[in-house]
Amino acid sequence: MNKLKKIVLISPFFYPEPISTGKFNTDFALKLQEEGHQVTVLCSHPFYPEWKTRYSSEKLEGITIIRGGQKIKYSKKTSLRRVVLEIWYAFFILKNIKKHQNKIDIIIPVFPPSLAFYCASFFIKKEIKKIGIIHDLQIIYSSQKKGFLNKMITFFIKRVEKSCFKNCDTLIFLSEEMKNVALNIYKISKSKCQVQFPFTTIIDKPLSDNLKNILPNNQHNIVYSGALGEKQNPNELLDVYDYISKNISNTICYFFSQGPIFEELKKRNNNSKIKFYSLVSKDDVQELYARSSIQIVPQLPNTSIGSLPSKLPNILASGTKILVITDENSELEQLFIDNNFQKVITTWNKQIIVSSIKELLAQDIALNKQKEIAQKLFNINSLIGKIVS
């Protein structure tokens, strides 16, 4: 049996943020605490996905939460708000790391952001085990952008990410592709790299009945839900929605999200068959999936190697039909092929997308088998084992 550990988790994203890395970190910390480990989280007051800081004194039983960034204001420009986050959070971690590393067994930085751990690594005691969890490779997304400022940002990202990865004793990547790219770019030791897919948090329970007026059963509900950023190719997705609504009868397309890009799309939209709603509560997520005829998981072209969508396991485990748009020969495409999940395509061609949706709507799929495979494939216990073993 593993000895109980004292663990510090380093990430600005945490409870009560409802999606993406914040949800992952929260469920991860709760599981560690449930197993008996002592967990301290150094995080921000919630700000994602709106990028507007909201003071929070909310707590989780058995977990020590230390928050910062209460007065931080973020830029409307994506690259600048990321810079603001990196800088203030680095100062916050430097201020807190010394007092919270005494008698600590493990420090877990969750990347990105990276600058905080880069700065803190000079002061962390050598005997403390450092285990990095990599959600996204920032170098992949930054290198897609053009312009002098973006090139400068990419230069610093590469240096900081490389140093962070080299200073960790163990690295856990959320996809095989990310691991292979990091090995190639940063020349880190292969022996300290492991892969662990994101985990499911879906459990079978009676569904709520709060969304029946928003997502009625007498129509086809095509849904995107979750964080909406550049890596989801949002502008193209809006155009795809417009094409779908005009070419598949009795169909309504939905965005369930929040944040600056969500608001921009909402203003741009003039199609009454495309609806915009805020993120649903945690208790209503399973109803959202159940009322979705198809959930869409889109990826910006040439970025699949940068991350594996963290919401994907829950959508699969809910037994919902799914359409993934990803890169050809990507790990995500192969994952769907190997497990006979439905459906994955490798193009943003609107006619092919419409054809795929029509096929999915008409198709009988062994969704219980999909749920069973997803629960086995995306398991939090495997991640916990890699941390505390």
mmCIF file of N, CA, C and O in Angstrom, residues 173-270:
data_model
loop_
_atom_site.group_PDB
_atom_site.id
_atom_site.type_symbol
_atom_site.label_atom_id
_atom_site.label_comp_id
_atom_site.label_asym_id
_atom_site.label_seq_id
_atom_site.Cartn_x
_atom_site.Cartn_y
_atom_site.Cartn_z
ATOM 1 N N PHE A 173 2.028 13.211 -19.529
ATOM 2 C CA PHE A 173 1.375 13.864 -20.661
ATOM 3 C C PHE A 173 -0.016 13.262 -20.849
ATOM 4 O O PHE A 173 -0.210 12.053 -20.679
ATOM 5 N N LEU A 174 -0.967 14.086 -21.238
ATOM 6 C CA LEU A 174 -2.328 13.605 -21.421
ATOM 7 C C LEU A 174 -2.565 13.007 -22.802
ATOM 8 O O LEU A 174 -3.692 12.659 -23.144
ATOM 9 N N SER A 175 -1.501 12.872 -23.591
ATOM 10 C CA SER A 175 -1.600 12.137 -24.852
ATOM 11 C C SER A 175 -0.211 11.673 -25.272
ATOM 12 O O SER A 175 0.810 12.260 -24.887
ATOM 13 N N GLU A 176 -0.184 10.607 -26.051
ATOM 14 C CA GLU A 176 1.077 10.061 -26.567
ATOM 15 C C GLU A 176 1.722 11.050 -27.529
ATOM 16 O O GLU A 176 2.943 11.202 -27.562
ATOM 17 N N GLU A 177 0.889 11.712 -28.344
ATOM 18 C CA GLU A 177 1.411 12.696 -29.299
ATOM 19 C C GLU A 177 2.153 13.822 -28.589
ATOM 20 O O GLU A 177 3.235 14.231 -29.027
ATOM 21 N N MET A 178 1.579 14.337 -27.517
ATOM 22 C CA MET A 178 2.254 15.409 -26.776
ATOM 23 C C MET A 178 3.605 14.936 -26.254
ATOM 24 O O MET A 178 4.594 15.661 -26.322
ATOM 25 N N LYS A 179 3.635 13.724 -25.721
ATOM 26 C CA LYS A 179 4.891 13.188 -25.198
ATOM 27 C C LYS A 179 5.942 13.109 -26.301
ATOM 28 O O LYS A 179 7.083 13.546 -26.114
ATOM 29 N N ASN A 180 5.564 12.578 -27.452
ATOM 30 C CA ASN A 180 6.525 12.400 -28.544
ATOM 31 C C ASN A 180 7.036 13.730 -29.078
ATOM 32 O O ASN A 180 8.224 13.874 -29.394
ATOM 33 N N VAL A 181 6.141 14.713 -29.163
ATOM 34 C CA VAL A 181 6.550 16.045 -29.633
ATOM 35 C C VAL A 181 7.508 16.689 -28.630
ATOM 36 O O VAL A 181 8.529 17.282 -29.013
ATOM 37 N N ALA A 182 7.192 16.583 -27.345
ATOM 38 C CA ALA A 182 8.065 17.149 -26.309
ATOM 39 C C ALA A 182 9.438 16.487 -26.311
ATOM 40 O O ALA A 182 10.465 17.161 -26.162
ATOM 41 N N LEU A 183 9.470 15.173 -26.499
ATOM 42 C CA LEU A 183 10.749 14.459 -26.574
ATOM 43 C C LEU A 183 11.573 14.969 -27.742
ATOM 44 O O LEU A 183 12.797 15.160 -27.635
ATOM 45 N N ASN A 184 10.900 15.215 -28.851
ATOM 46 C CA ASN A 184 11.597 15.658 -30.062
ATOM 47 C C ASN A 184 12.082 17.094 -29.950
ATOM 48 O O ASN A 184 13.220 17.411 -30.310
ATOM 49 N N ILE A 185 11.235 17.985 -29.436
ATOM 50 C CA ILE A 185 11.582 19.409 -29.379
ATOM 51 C C ILE A 185 12.566 19.705 -28.253
ATOM 52 O O ILE A 185 13.540 20.441 -28.434
ATOM 53 N N TYR A 186 12.308 19.109 -27.075
ATOM 54 C CA TYR A 186 13.044 19.511 -25.881
ATOM 55 C C TYR A 186 14.144 18.534 -25.460
ATOM 56 O O TYR A 186 14.889 18.823 -24.523
ATOM 57 N N LYS A 187 14.205 17.382 -26.132
ATOM 58 C CA LYS A 187 15.281 16.402 -25.852
ATOM 59 C C LYS A 187 15.333 16.022 -24.375
ATOM 60 O O LYS A 187 16.394 15.917 -23.770
ATOM 61 N N ILE A 188 14.183 15.833 -23.783
ATOM 62 C CA ILE A 188 14.125 15.436 -22.379
ATOM 63 C C ILE A 188 14.275 13.920 -22.269
ATOM 64 O O ILE A 188 14.138 13.198 -23.256
ATOM 65 N N SER A 189 14.533 13.462 -21.066
ATOM 66 C CA SER A 189 14.754 12.036 -20.846
ATOM 67 C C SER A 189 13.455 11.247 -21.048
ATOM 68 O O SER A 189 12.442 11.540 -20.418
ATOM 69 N N LYS A 190 13.507 10.259 -21.908
ATOM 70 C CA LYS A 190 12.326 9.452 -22.197
ATOM 71 C C LYS A 190 11.887 8.659 -20.975
ATOM 72 O O LYS A 190 10.691 8.397 -20.780
ATOM 73 N N SER A 191 12.847 8.303 -20.115
ATOM 74 C CA SER A 191 12.548 7.442 -18.964
ATOM 75 C C SER A 191 11.633 8.117 -17.936
ATOM 76 O O SER A 191 10.965 7.439 -17.150
ATOM 77 N N LYS A 192 11.606 9.441 -17.927
ATOM 78 C CA LYS A 192 10.761 10.117 -16.934
ATOM 79 C C LYS A 192 9.407 10.546 -17.505
ATOM 80 O O LYS A 192 8.620 11.206 -16.828
ATOM 81 N N CYS A 193 9.114 10.162 -18.735
ATOM 82 C CA CYS A 193 7.872 10.561 -19.396
ATOM 83 C C CYS A 193 6.853 9.427 -19.387
ATOM 84 O O CYS A 193 7.169 8.282 -19.740
ATOM 85 N N GLN A 194 5.644 9.745 -18.987
ATOM 86 C CA GLN A 194 4.546 8.788 -18.990
ATOM 87 C C GLN A 194 3.336 9.423 -19.670
ATOM 88 O O GLN A 194 3.264 10.646 -19.819
ATOM 89 N N VAL A 195 2.395 8.581 -20.066
ATOM 90 C CA VAL A 195 1.171 9.059 -20.717
ATOM 91 C C VAL A 195 -0.036 8.602 -19.905
ATOM 92 O O VAL A 195 -0.106 7.454 -19.466
ATOM 93 N N GLN A 196 -0.950 9.527 -19.676
ATOM 94 C CA GLN A 196 -2.204 9.210 -18.993
ATOM 95 C C GLN A 196 -3.317 10.043 -19.620
ATOM 96 O O GLN A 196 -3.303 11.267 -19.537
ATOM 97 N N PHE A 197 -4.265 9.382 -20.278
ATOM 98 C CA PHE A 197 -5.389 10.108 -20.861
ATOM 99 C C PHE A 197 -6.192 10.821 -19.769
ATOM 100 O O PHE A 197 -6.200 10.383 -18.614
ATOM 101 N N PRO A 198 -6.881 11.916 -20.108
ATOM 102 C CA PRO A 198 -7.799 12.544 -19.147
ATOM 103 C C PRO A 198 -8.806 11.516 -18.647
ATOM 104 O O PRO A 198 -9.097 10.536 -19.330
ATOM 105 N N PHE A 199 -9.347 11.747 -17.459
ATOM 106 C CA PHE A 199 -10.219 10.750 -16.841
ATOM 107 C C PHE A 199 -11.687 11.171 -16.893
ATOM 108 O O PHE A 199 -12.011 12.349 -17.032
ATOM 109 N N THR A 200 -12.551 10.179 -16.772
ATOM 110 C CA THR A 200 -13.990 10.453 -16.724
ATOM 111 C C THR A 200 -14.410 10.816 -15.301
ATOM 112 O O THR A 200 -13.811 10.361 -14.329
ATOM 113 N N THR A 201 -15.445 11.626 -15.215
ATOM 114 C CA THR A 201 -16.061 11.911 -13.909
ATOM 115 C C THR A 201 -17.562 11.639 -13.955
ATOM 116 O O THR A 201 -18.285 11.937 -13.014
ATOM 117 N N ILE A 202 -18.022 11.059 -15.068
ATOM 118 C CA ILE A 202 -19.442 10.750 -15.239
ATOM 119 C C ILE A 202 -19.813 9.517 -14.420
ATOM 120 O O ILE A 202 -19.117 8.498 -14.466
ATOM 121 N N ILE A 203 -20.892 9.606 -13.663
ATOM 122 C CA ILE A 203 -21.427 8.454 -12.949
ATOM 123 C C ILE A 203 -22.913 8.339 -13.276
ATOM 124 O O ILE A 203 -23.586 9.331 -13.533
ATOM 125 N N ASP A 204 -23.391 7.108 -13.312
ATOM 126 C CA ASP A 204 -24.809 6.893 -13.608
ATOM 127 C C ASP A 204 -25.667 7.384 -12.449
ATOM 128 O O ASP A 204 -25.484 6.961 -11.309
ATOM 129 N N LYS A 205 -26.571 8.298 -12.753
ATOM 130 C CA LYS A 205 -27.492 8.812 -11.743
ATOM 131 C C LYS A 205 -28.714 9.366 -12.462
ATOM 132 O O LYS A 205 -28.674 9.635 -13.668
ATOM 133 N N PRO A 206 -29.825 9.561 -11.766
ATOM 134 C CA PRO A 206 -31.018 10.120 -12.414
ATOM 135 C C PRO A 206 -30.705 11.504 -13.012
ATOM 136 O O PRO A 206 -30.043 12.337 -12.391
ATOM 137 N N LEU A 207 -31.169 11.720 -14.228
ATOM 138 C CA LEU A 207 -30.905 12.981 -14.902
ATOM 139 C C LEU A 207 -31.798 14.090 -14.347
ATOM 140 O O LEU A 207 -32.934 13.852 -13.939
ATOM 141 N N SER A 208 -31.255 15.310 -14.348
ATOM 142 C CA SER A 208 -32.081 16.466 -14.020
ATOM 143 C C SER A 208 -33.050 16.732 -15.175
ATOM 144 O O SER A 208 -32.963 16.103 -16.230
ATOM 145 N N ASP A 209 -33.958 17.639 -14.967
ATOM 146 C CA ASP A 209 -34.959 17.939 -16.003
ATOM 147 C C ASP A 209 -35.060 19.453 -16.186
ATOM 148 O O ASP A 209 -36.156 20.004 -16.271
ATOM 149 N N ASN A 210 -33.885 20.092 -16.244
ATOM 150 C CA ASN A 210 -33.837 21.550 -16.281
ATOM 151 C C ASN A 210 -33.637 22.120 -17.684
ATOM 152 O O ASN A 210 -33.747 23.329 -17.872
ATOM 153 N N LEU A 211 -33.334 21.262 -18.654
ATOM 154 C CA LEU A 211 -32.966 21.754 -19.981
ATOM 155 C C LEU A 211 -33.970 21.368 -21.065
ATOM 156 O O LEU A 211 -33.717 21.593 -22.249
ATOM 157 N N LYS A 212 -35.111 20.806 -20.664
ATOM 158 C CA LYS A 212 -36.047 20.284 -21.668
ATOM 159 C C LYS A 212 -36.616 21.380 -22.569
ATOM 160 O O LYS A 212 -36.934 21.110 -23.735
ATOM 161 N N ASN A 213 -36.710 22.612 -22.052
ATOM 162 C CA ASN A 213 -37.224 23.696 -22.886
ATOM 163 C C ASN A 213 -36.156 24.281 -23.807
ATOM 164 O O ASN A 213 -36.469 24.905 -24.821
ATOM 165 N N ILE A 214 -34.898 24.078 -23.429
ATOM 166 C CA ILE A 214 -33.784 24.562 -24.255
ATOM 167 C C ILE A 214 -33.409 23.547 -25.313
ATOM 168 O O ILE A 214 -33.126 23.893 -26.468
ATOM 169 N N LEU A 215 -33.421 22.261 -24.922
ATOM 170 C CA LEU A 215 -33.027 21.175 -25.823
ATOM 171 C C LEU A 215 -34.173 20.169 -25.939
ATOM 172 O O LEU A 215 -34.100 19.064 -25.402
ATOM 173 N N PRO A 216 -35.245 20.533 -26.622
ATOM 174 C CA PRO A 216 -36.408 19.635 -26.710
ATOM 175 C C PRO A 216 -36.090 18.371 -27.515
ATOM 176 O O PRO A 216 -35.170 18.359 -28.347
ATOM 177 N N ASN A 217 -36.875 17.327 -27.281
ATOM 178 C CA ASN A 217 -36.629 16.038 -27.923
ATOM 179 C C ASN A 217 -37.168 15.953 -29.344
ATOM 180 O O ASN A 217 -36.880 14.981 -30.055
ATOM 181 N N ASN A 218 -37.939 16.941 -29.772
ATOM 182 C CA ASN A 218 -38.583 16.859 -31.087
ATOM 183 C C ASN A 218 -37.761 17.514 -32.191
ATOM 184 O O ASN A 218 -38.284 17.903 -33.232
ATOM 185 N N GLN A 219 -36.461 17.664 -31.974
ATOM 186 C CA GLN A 219 -35.572 18.246 -32.988
ATOM 187 C C GLN A 219 -34.185 17.624 -32.843
ATOM 188 O O GLN A 219 -33.889 16.950 -31.871
ATOM 189 N N HIS A 220 -33.329 17.866 -33.834
ATOM 190 C CA HIS A 220 -31.932 17.428 -33.760
ATOM 191 C C HIS A 220 -31.111 18.522 -33.072
ATOM 192 O O HIS A 220 -31.044 19.656 -33.560
ATOM 193 N N ASN A 221 -30.494 18.185 -31.946
ATOM 194 C CA ASN A 221 -29.702 19.143 -31.177
ATOM 195 C C ASN A 221 -28.212 18.884 -31.407
ATOM 196 O O ASN A 221 -27.670 17.904 -30.903
ATOM 197 N N ILE A 222 -27.574 19.764 -32.167
ATOM 198 C CA ILE A 222 -26.137 19.654 -32.437
ATOM 199 C C ILE A 222 -25.432 20.612 -31.481
ATOM 200 O O ILE A 222 -25.656 21.830 -31.539
ATOM 201 N N VAL A 223 -24.566 20.088 -30.605
ATOM 202 C CA VAL A 223 -24.099 20.863 -29.456
ATOM 203 C C VAL A 223 -22.579 20.907 -29.364
ATOM 204 O O VAL A 223 -21.904 19.878 -29.476
ATOM 205 N N TYR A 224 -22.059 22.125 -29.172
ATOM 206 C CA TYR A 224 -20.694 22.289 -28.673
ATOM 207 C C TYR A 224 -20.803 22.818 -27.246
ATOM 208 O O TYR A 224 -21.485 23.819 -27.001
ATOM 209 N N SER A 225 -20.120 22.171 -26.298
ATOM 210 C CA SER A 225 -20.164 22.624 -24.908
ATOM 211 C C SER A 225 -18.770 22.617 -24.317
ATOM 212 O O SER A 225 -17.966 21.718 -24.591
ATOM 213 N N GLY A 226 -18.476 23.644 -23.517
ATOM 214 C CA GLY A 226 -17.175 23.719 -22.850
ATOM 215 C C GLY A 226 -16.439 25.004 -23.175
ATOM 216 O O GLY A 226 -16.998 25.941 -23.763
ATOM 217 N N ALA A 227 -15.169 25.049 -22.770
ATOM 218 C CA ALA A 227 -14.331 26.221 -23.042
ATOM 219 C C ALA A 227 -14.245 26.454 -24.546
ATOM 220 O O ALA A 227 -14.198 25.509 -25.333
ATOM 221 N N LEU A 228 -14.204 27.720 -24.934
ATOM 222 C CA LEU A 228 -14.167 28.063 -26.354
ATOM 223 C C LEU A 228 -12.987 28.991 -26.593
ATOM 224 O O LEU A 228 -13.017 30.177 -26.255
ATOM 225 N N GLY A 229 -11.929 28.421 -27.152
ATOM 226 C CA GLY A 229 -10.719 29.187 -27.429
ATOM 227 C C GLY A 229 -10.257 28.987 -28.860
ATOM 228 O O GLY A 229 -10.945 28.341 -29.667
ATOM 229 N N GLU A 230 -9.093 29.513 -29.171
ATOM 230 C CA GLU A 230 -8.584 29.427 -30.529
ATOM 231 C C GLU A 230 -8.404 27.985 -30.994
ATOM 232 O O GLU A 230 -8.590 27.663 -32.166
ATOM 233 N N LYS A 231 -8.040 27.097 -30.066
ATOM 234 C CA LYS A 231 -7.759 25.712 -30.479
ATOM 235 C C LYS A 231 -9.020 24.953 -30.875
ATOM 236 O O LYS A 231 -8.932 23.851 -31.414
ATOM 237 N N GLN A 232 -10.215 25.524 -30.610
ATOM 238 C CA GLN A 232 -11.467 24.909 -31.084
ATOM 239 C C GLN A 232 -11.892 25.440 -32.462
ATOM 240 O O GLN A 232 -12.949 25.053 -32.963
ATOM 241 N N ASN A 233 -11.095 26.337 -33.053
ATOM 242 C CA ASN A 233 -11.408 26.904 -34.375
ATOM 243 C C ASN A 233 -12.815 27.515 -34.386
ATOM 244 O O ASN A 233 -13.659 27.184 -35.230
ATOM 245 N N PRO A 234 -13.105 28.428 -33.458
ATOM 246 C CA PRO A 234 -14.486 28.876 -33.222
ATOM 247 C C PRO A 234 -15.150 29.591 -34.390
ATOM 248 O O PRO A 234 -16.343 29.393 -34.636
ATOM 249 N N ASN A 235 -14.409 30.434 -35.103
ATOM 250 C CA ASN A 235 -15.030 31.170 -36.209
ATOM 251 C C ASN A 235 -15.463 30.227 -37.328
ATOM 252 O O ASN A 235 -16.545 30.376 -37.905
ATOM 253 N N GLU A 236 -14.627 29.247 -37.602
ATOM 254 C CA GLU A 236 -14.981 28.261 -38.619
ATOM 255 C C GLU A 236 -16.149 27.400 -38.136
ATOM 256 O O GLU A 236 -17.027 27.035 -38.921
ATOM 257 N N LEU A 237 -16.171 27.110 -36.835
ATOM 258 C CA LEU A 237 -17.272 26.309 -36.287
ATOM 259 C C LEU A 237 -18.606 27.038 -36.436
ATOM 260 O O LEU A 237 -19.629 26.414 -36.744
ATOM 261 N N LEU A 238 -18.602 28.348 -36.231
ATOM 262 C CA LEU A 238 -19.832 29.122 -36.426
ATOM 263 C C LEU A 238 -20.305 29.032 -37.879
ATOM 264 O O LEU A 238 -21.498 28.861 -38.144
ATOM 265 N N ASP A 239 -19.383 29.120 -38.821
ATOM 266 C CA ASP A 239 -19.732 28.991 -40.241
ATOM 267 C C ASP A 239 -20.271 27.589 -40.550
ATOM 268 O O ASP A 239 -21.207 27.430 -41.339
ATOM 269 N N VAL A 240 -19.667 26.587 -39.927
ATOM 270 C CA VAL A 240 -20.138 25.205 -40.094
ATOM 271 C C VAL A 240 -21.559 25.068 -39.557
ATOM 272 O O VAL A 240 -22.423 24.450 -40.190
ATOM 273 N N TYR A 241 -21.813 25.654 -38.392
ATOM 274 C CA TYR A 241 -23.158 25.626 -37.811
ATOM 275 C C TYR A 241 -24.179 26.253 -38.768
ATOM 276 O O TYR A 241 -25.293 25.741 -38.934
ATOM 277 N N ASP A 242 -23.811 27.351 -39.357
ATOM 278 C CA ASP A 242 -24.706 28.024 -40.296
ATOM 279 C C ASP A 242 -25.044 27.106 -41.471
ATOM 280 O O ASP A 242 -26.209 27.003 -41.883
ATOM 281 N N TYR A 243 -24.045 26.414 -41.966
ATOM 282 C CA TYR A 243 -24.232 25.492 -43.101
ATOM 283 C C TYR A 243 -25.079 24.293 -42.679
ATOM 284 O O TYR A 243 -25.967 23.856 -43.415
ATOM 285 N N ILE A 244 -24.822 23.756 -41.492
ATOM 286 C CA ILE A 244 -25.601 22.619 -40.984
ATOM 287 C C ILE A 244 -27.078 22.995 -40.884
ATOM 288 O O ILE A 244 -27.962 22.247 -41.331
ATOM 289 N N SER A 245 -27.345 24.151 -40.286
ATOM 290 C CA SER A 245 -28.733 24.552 -40.038
ATOM 291 C C SER A 245 -29.518 24.744 -41.335
ATOM 292 O O SER A 245 -30.748 24.616 -41.349
ATOM 293 N N LYS A 246 -28.813 25.041 -42.423
ATOM 294 C CA LYS A 246 -29.468 25.268 -43.708
ATOM 295 C C LYS A 246 -29.556 24.012 -44.558
ATOM 296 O O LYS A 246 -30.205 24.020 -45.610
ATOM 297 N N ASN A 247 -28.885 22.952 -44.115
ATOM 298 C CA ASN A 247 -28.826 21.746 -44.946
ATOM 299 C C ASN A 247 -29.328 20.477 -44.252
ATOM 300 O O ASN A 247 -29.377 19.424 -44.876
ATOM 301 N N ILE A 248 -29.672 20.579 -42.959
ATOM 302 C CA ILE A 248 -30.283 19.445 -42.258
ATOM 303 C C ILE A 248 -31.551 19.962 -41.601
ATOM 304 O O ILE A 248 -31.508 20.818 -40.709
ATOM 305 N N SER A 249 -32.680 19.448 -42.045
ATOM 306 C CA SER A 249 -33.962 19.950 -41.544
ATOM 307 C C SER A 249 -34.161 19.606 -40.075
ATOM 308 O O SER A 249 -33.591 18.631 -39.555
ATOM 309 N N ASN A 250 -34.968 20.434 -39.416
ATOM 310 C CA ASN A 250 -35.328 20.232 -38.009
ATOM 311 C C ASN A 250 -34.097 20.158 -37.101
ATOM 312 O O ASN A 250 -34.044 19.360 -36.164
ATOM 313 N N THR A 251 -33.120 21.002 -37.386
ATOM 314 C CA THR A 251 -31.859 20.991 -36.633
ATOM 315 C C THR A 251 -31.584 22.362 -36.021
ATOM 316 O O THR A 251 -31.705 23.389 -36.693
ATOM 317 N N ILE A 252 -31.207 22.363 -34.744
ATOM 318 C CA ILE A 252 -30.759 23.563 -34.050
ATOM 319 C C ILE A 252 -29.341 23.315 -33.548
ATOM 320 O O ILE A 252 -29.051 22.255 -32.983
ATOM 321 N N CYS A 253 -28.463 24.281 -33.748
ATOM 322 C CA CYS A 253 -27.065 24.167 -33.324
ATOM 323 C C CYS A 253 -26.835 25.051 -32.096
ATOM 324 O O CYS A 253 -27.319 26.185 -32.045
ATOM 325 N N TYR A 254 -26.061 24.540 -31.143
ATOM 326 C CA TYR A 254 -25.902 25.218 -29.862
ATOM 327 C C TYR A 254 -24.439 25.405 -29.487
ATOM 328 O O TYR A 254 -23.598 24.534 -29.733
ATOM 329 N N PHE A 255 -24.173 26.538 -28.865
ATOM 330 C CA PHE A 255 -22.942 26.766 -28.109
ATOM 331 C C PHE A 255 -23.315 26.899 -26.639
ATOM 332 O O PHE A 255 -24.109 27.771 -26.278
ATOM 333 N N PHE A 256 -22.761 26.043 -25.790
ATOM 334 C CA PHE A 256 -22.853 26.213 -24.343
ATOM 335 C C PHE A 256 -21.454 26.555 -23.839
ATOM 336 O O PHE A 256 -20.591 25.684 -23.724
ATOM 337 N N SER A 257 -21.217 27.839 -23.584
ATOM 338 C CA SER A 257 -19.877 28.262 -23.198
ATOM 339 C C SER A 257 -19.961 29.636 -22.550
ATOM 340 O O SER A 257 -21.052 30.138 -22.258
ATOM 341 N N GLN A 258 -18.801 30.243 -22.331
ATOM 342 C CA GLN A 258 -18.691 31.604 -21.806
ATOM 343 C C GLN A 258 -17.342 32.154 -22.241
ATOM 344 O O GLN A 258 -16.504 31.427 -22.757
ATOM 345 N N GLY A 259 -17.150 33.454 -22.035
ATOM 346 C CA GLY A 259 -15.858 34.052 -22.319
ATOM 347 C C GLY A 259 -15.861 34.964 -23.525
ATOM 348 O O GLY A 259 -16.865 35.085 -24.246
ATOM 349 N N PRO A 260 -14.725 35.637 -23.784
ATOM 350 C CA PRO A 260 -14.644 36.648 -24.841
ATOM 351 C C PRO A 260 -14.968 36.123 -26.233
ATOM 352 O O PRO A 260 -15.683 36.779 -26.997
ATOM 353 N N ILE A 261 -14.430 34.955 -26.601
ATOM 354 C CA ILE A 261 -14.677 34.420 -27.944
ATOM 355 C C ILE A 261 -16.139 34.027 -28.098
ATOM 356 O O ILE A 261 -16.759 34.267 -29.148
ATOM 357 N N PHE A 262 -16.727 33.452 -27.060
ATOM 358 C CA PHE A 262 -18.148 33.119 -27.053
ATOM 359 C C PHE A 262 -18.987 34.373 -27.321
ATOM 360 O O PHE A 262 -19.915 34.352 -28.150
ATOM 361 N N GLU A 263 -18.664 35.466 -26.650
ATOM 362 C CA GLU A 263 -19.417 36.711 -26.829
ATOM 363 C C GLU A 263 -19.230 37.286 -28.228
ATOM 364 O O GLU A 263 -20.166 37.829 -28.819
ATOM 365 N N GLU A 264 -18.030 37.166 -28.777
ATOM 366 C CA GLU A 264 -17.773 37.647 -30.142
ATOM 367 C C GLU A 264 -18.604 36.876 -31.163
ATOM 368 O O GLU A 264 -19.191 37.462 -32.088
ATOM 369 N N LEU A 265 -18.662 35.550 -31.021
ATOM 370 C CA LEU A 265 -19.465 34.735 -31.938
ATOM 371 C C LEU A 265 -20.943 35.071 -31.813
ATOM 372 O O LEU A 265 -21.668 35.139 -32.812
ATOM 373 N N LYS A 266 -21.383 35.284 -30.588
ATOM 374 C CA LYS A 266 -22.787 35.612 -30.328
ATOM 375 C C LYS A 266 -23.182 36.909 -31.040
ATOM 376 O O LYS A 266 -24.271 37.003 -31.629
ATOM 377 N N LYS A 267 -22.296 37.905 -31.008
ATOM 378 C CA LYS A 267 -22.564 39.178 -31.682
ATOM 379 C C LYS A 267 -22.559 39.015 -33.198
ATOM 380 O O LYS A 267 -23.334 39.654 -33.912
ATOM 381 N N ARG A 268 -21.686 38.160 -33.690
ATOM 382 C CA ARG A 268 -21.539 37.963 -35.137
ATOM 383 C C ARG A 268 -22.705 37.173 -35.723
ATOM 384 O O ARG A 268 -23.080 37.352 -36.880
ATOM 385 N N ASN A 269 -23.312 36.327 -34.932
ATOM 386 C CA ASN A 269 -24.348 35.417 -35.429
ATOM 387 C C ASN A 269 -25.644 36.150 -35.787
ATOM 388 O O ASN A 269 -26.114 37.006 -35.043
ATOM 389 N N ASN A 270 -26.235 35.780 -36.930
ATOM 390 C CA ASN A 270 -27.548 36.313 -37.307
ATOM 391 C C ASN A 270 -28.483 35.195 -37.761
ATOM 392 O O ASN A 270 -29.448 35.433 -38.483
#
